[in-house]
Amino acid sequence: MNLQGDVERILISESEIQAAIDRVAAEITTRYDGVEFTVVAVLKGSCVFASDLIRRIPIPLELAFLGVSSYGAGTESSDFRITFLPNGNEIKGRHLLLVDDILDTGRTLQRVRAELELRGAREVRTCVFLDKPARRVVPIQPDTRCFEIEDKFVVGYGLDFAGRYRNLPYVAVLRAEVFARHSRLGPAAG
Ligand code: PRP
């Protein structure tokens, strides 16, 4: 089974993604030149974006990961909890750049940022691959973003539906049958 068969249309192509990452990486490079900083990738969705992004930033940086787990596998973001954080010495007194794949309601980044500040981060900035401002329920804006998109459910480039499609190299909209198939067969069938 090839995942491409489930794609209705490509919303953001590979070349558009790479151009946007070049732009954002240049902004980050200018902002942090001479500053010791850590990129904190929020798993799982940001893994593809973060790995492309850091390889375009030609200044010293450290890399850390933060785990967030949400309940439910639907297309709506739901309740979540922080499952793991970087070590205390990777947070305290550090300049942190939180990297996530999508800023949707804003709850995740707001909560994660507050937790890092509580643990003594010197500064927490945010960088997201996709920003869906129409969905925001808490007042948070990304410091940097690659794309603003309308309120459509998208997959690919790290973003999943029911755990799948993260490995698509572009951002896409799925065919309606995919959601119907999933609800008919249940989560175990993907
Ligand atoms: C997604 C995404 C963000 C969050 C954004 O994570 O990676 O972390 O939702 O939503 P919000 O702005 O409404 O809080 P998800 O819970 O799907 O986990 P994943 O990264 O493991 O796919």
Coordinates of C-alpha atoms and ligand atoms in Angstrom, one line a residue:
M1 CA 0.0 0.0 0.0
N2 CA 1.4 3.4 -1.0
L3 CA 0.4 6.3 1.2
Q4 CA 0.2 8.6 -1.8
G5 CA -3.0 6.9 -2.8
D6 CA -4.7 8.4 0.3
V7 CA -3.7 11.9 -0.6
E8 CA -6.3 14.2 -2.1
R9 CA -3.9 17.1 -2.9
I10 CA -0.6 18.5 -1.9
L11 CA -0.9 21.7 0.0
I12 CA 2.7 22.6 0.4
S13 CA 5.4 21.0 -1.9
E14 CA 8.8 19.8 -0.9
S15 CA 10.5 22.7 -2.7
E16 CA 8.2 25.2 -0.9
I17 CA 9.1 23.6 2.4
Q18 CA 12.8 23.7 1.8
A19 CA 12.6 27.4 0.8
A20 CA 10.7 28.3 3.9
I21 CA 13.1 26.4 6.1
D22 CA 16.0 28.3 4.5
R23 CA 14.3 31.6 5.4
V24 CA 13.5 30.6 9.0
A25 CA 17.0 29.1 9.5
A26 CA 18.5 32.4 8.4
E27 CA 16.3 34.3 10.9
I28 CA 17.3 32.0 13.7
T29 CA 21.0 32.2 12.8
T30 CA 20.9 36.0 13.0
R31 CA 18.9 36.0 16.2
Y32 CA 21.2 33.5 18.1
D33 CA 24.6 34.3 16.6
G34 CA 26.9 34.6 19.7
V35 CA 24.2 33.2 22.0
E36 CA 24.4 29.7 23.5
F37 CA 21.0 28.2 22.8
T38 CA 19.2 24.9 22.7
V39 CA 16.6 23.7 20.2
V40 CA 13.9 21.8 22.1
A41 CA 11.9 19.7 19.7
V42 CA 8.4 18.7 20.8
L43 CA 7.8 15.1 19.9
K44 CA 6.6 13.4 17.9
G45 CA 5.4 15.7 15.2
S46 CA 8.4 18.1 15.0
C47 CA 11.1 15.5 14.4
V48 CA 11.1 15.9 10.6
F49 CA 11.0 19.7 10.7
A50 CA 13.6 20.0 13.5
S51 CA 16.1 17.7 11.8
D52 CA 15.9 19.7 8.5
L53 CA 16.0 23.0 10.4
I54 CA 19.0 22.4 12.6
R55 CA 21.1 21.3 9.6
R56 CA 20.6 24.7 8.0
I57 CA 21.7 26.7 11.1
P58 CA 25.5 27.0 10.8
I59 CA 26.2 28.2 14.4
P60 CA 26.6 26.2 17.6
L61 CA 23.5 24.9 19.2
E62 CA 22.4 22.0 21.4
L63 CA 19.5 19.8 20.8
A64 CA 17.0 18.5 23.4
F65 CA 13.6 16.7 23.2
L66 CA 10.4 17.1 25.1
G67 CA 7.6 14.6 25.0
V68 CA 3.9 15.4 24.9
S69 CA 1.2 12.8 24.7
S70 CA -2.4 13.5 23.7
Y71 CA -5.4 11.4 24.5
G72 CA -7.4 10.3 21.4
A73 CA -6.4 9.8 17.8
G74 CA -8.8 12.1 16.0
T75 CA -8.3 15.2 13.9
E76 CA -8.9 17.5 16.9
S77 CA -6.2 18.3 19.4
S78 CA -7.3 17.1 22.8
D79 CA -6.1 16.9 26.4
F80 CA -2.4 16.1 26.8
R81 CA 0.3 15.7 29.3
I82 CA 4.1 16.3 29.2
T83 CA 5.6 12.8 29.3
F84 CA 9.3 13.9 29.5
L85 CA 11.4 17.0 29.7
P86 CA 15.0 17.8 29.0
N87 CA 17.4 17.5 32.1
G88 CA 17.3 20.4 34.5
N89 CA 20.8 21.5 33.4
E90 CA 19.6 21.7 29.8
I91 CA 16.8 24.1 30.9
K92 CA 18.1 26.2 33.8
G93 CA 19.6 29.5 32.6
R94 CA 19.4 28.5 29.0
H95 CA 18.1 30.2 25.9
L96 CA 15.6 27.7 24.5
L97 CA 14.0 27.6 21.1
L98 CA 10.9 25.4 21.2
V99 CA 10.3 23.8 17.8
D100 CA 6.9 22.2 17.0
D101 CA 5.2 21.1 13.8
I102 CA 2.0 22.9 14.3
L103 CA 0.5 25.7 16.4
D104 CA -3.2 24.9 16.5
T105 CA -5.2 25.9 19.7
G106 CA -1.9 26.9 21.2
R107 CA -2.5 24.9 24.4
T108 CA 0.6 22.7 23.9
L109 CA 3.1 25.5 23.4
Q110 CA 1.7 27.6 26.1
R111 CA 1.8 24.8 28.6
V112 CA 5.2 23.6 27.6
R113 CA 6.6 27.1 27.6
A114 CA 5.2 27.8 31.1
E115 CA 6.8 24.5 32.3
L116 CA 10.2 25.5 30.9
E117 CA 10.0 28.9 32.4
L118 CA 9.0 27.5 35.8
R119 CA 12.1 25.3 35.6
G120 CA 14.4 28.3 35.2
A121 CA 14.9 28.8 31.4
R122 CA 16.4 32.2 30.8
E123 CA 14.3 32.7 27.6
V124 CA 11.9 30.6 25.7
R125 CA 11.1 31.4 22.1
T126 CA 9.0 29.4 19.7
C127 CA 9.4 28.3 16.1
V128 CA 6.6 26.3 14.3
F129 CA 6.4 24.8 10.9
L130 CA 2.7 25.5 10.5
D131 CA 0.5 28.1 12.1
K132 CA -3.3 27.8 12.1
P133 CA -4.3 31.1 13.7
A134 CA -8.0 30.5 13.1
R135 CA -7.9 27.6 15.6
R136 CA -6.3 29.5 18.5
V137 CA -8.0 29.4 21.9
V138 CA -5.1 30.7 24.0
P139 CA -3.3 33.9 23.2
I140 CA 0.1 32.7 21.9
Q141 CA 1.8 33.7 18.6
P142 CA 4.9 31.9 17.3
D143 CA 8.1 34.0 17.2
T144 CA 8.9 32.3 13.9
R145 CA 6.9 30.2 11.5
C146 CA 7.3 28.6 8.1
F147 CA 3.7 28.8 6.9
E148 CA 0.3 30.1 8.0
I149 CA -2.5 27.8 6.8
E150 CA -6.2 27.8 6.9
D151 CA -8.3 25.6 9.2
K152 CA -7.9 22.3 7.3
F153 CA -6.7 19.0 8.6
V154 CA -3.3 18.3 7.1
V155 CA -0.7 15.5 7.3
G156 CA 2.8 14.9 6.2
Y157 CA 6.2 16.3 7.0
G158 CA 5.8 15.0 10.6
L159 CA 2.1 15.5 11.0
D160 CA 0.0 12.4 11.4
F161 CA -3.5 11.1 11.2
A162 CA -4.0 8.1 13.5
G163 CA -0.2 7.7 13.7
R164 CA 0.3 7.5 10.0
Y165 CA 1.5 9.8 7.1
R166 CA 4.3 11.5 9.1
N167 CA 6.8 10.3 6.5
L168 CA 5.2 12.0 3.5
P169 CA 7.8 14.6 2.4
Y170 CA 5.1 17.3 1.7
V171 CA 2.0 18.6 3.5
A172 CA -1.2 17.2 2.1
V173 CA -4.9 16.9 2.6
L174 CA -6.2 13.4 2.8
R175 CA -9.1 12.0 0.8
A176 CA -12.4 11.8 2.7
E177 CA -12.5 8.0 2.3
V178 CA -9.5 7.8 4.6
F179 CA -11.4 9.2 7.5
A180 CA -14.5 7.1 6.7
R181 CA -12.3 4.0 6.5
H182 CA -10.7 4.8 9.8
S183 CA -14.0 5.3 11.7
R184 CA -15.5 2.2 10.1
L185 CA -12.6 -0.1 10.9
G186 CA -11.4 1.5 14.1
P187 CA -8.0 2.9 15.2
A188 CA -6.3 -0.5 15.1
A189 CA -6.8 -0.5 11.3
G190 CA -5.1 2.9 10.9
Ligands
PRP1 C1 0.2 18.2 17.8 C2 1.4 19.1 17.4 C3 1.5 20.1 18.5 C4 0.1 20.1 19.0 C5 -0.5 21.4 18.6 O1 0.7 17.2 18.6 O2 2.6 18.3 17.3 O3 2.4 19.6 19.6 O4 -0.7 19.1 18.5 O5 -1.9 21.5 19.0 P1 -2.4 22.6 20.0 O6 -1.8 24.0 19.5 O7 -3.9 22.6 19.8 O8 -2.0 22.3 21.4 P2 -0.1 15.8 18.8 O9 -0.8 15.9 20.1 O10 -0.9 15.5 17.6 O11 1.1 14.8 19.0 P3 2.3 14.4 18.0 O12 3.2 15.6 17.8 O13 2.9 13.2 18.7 O14 1.6 14.0 16.7

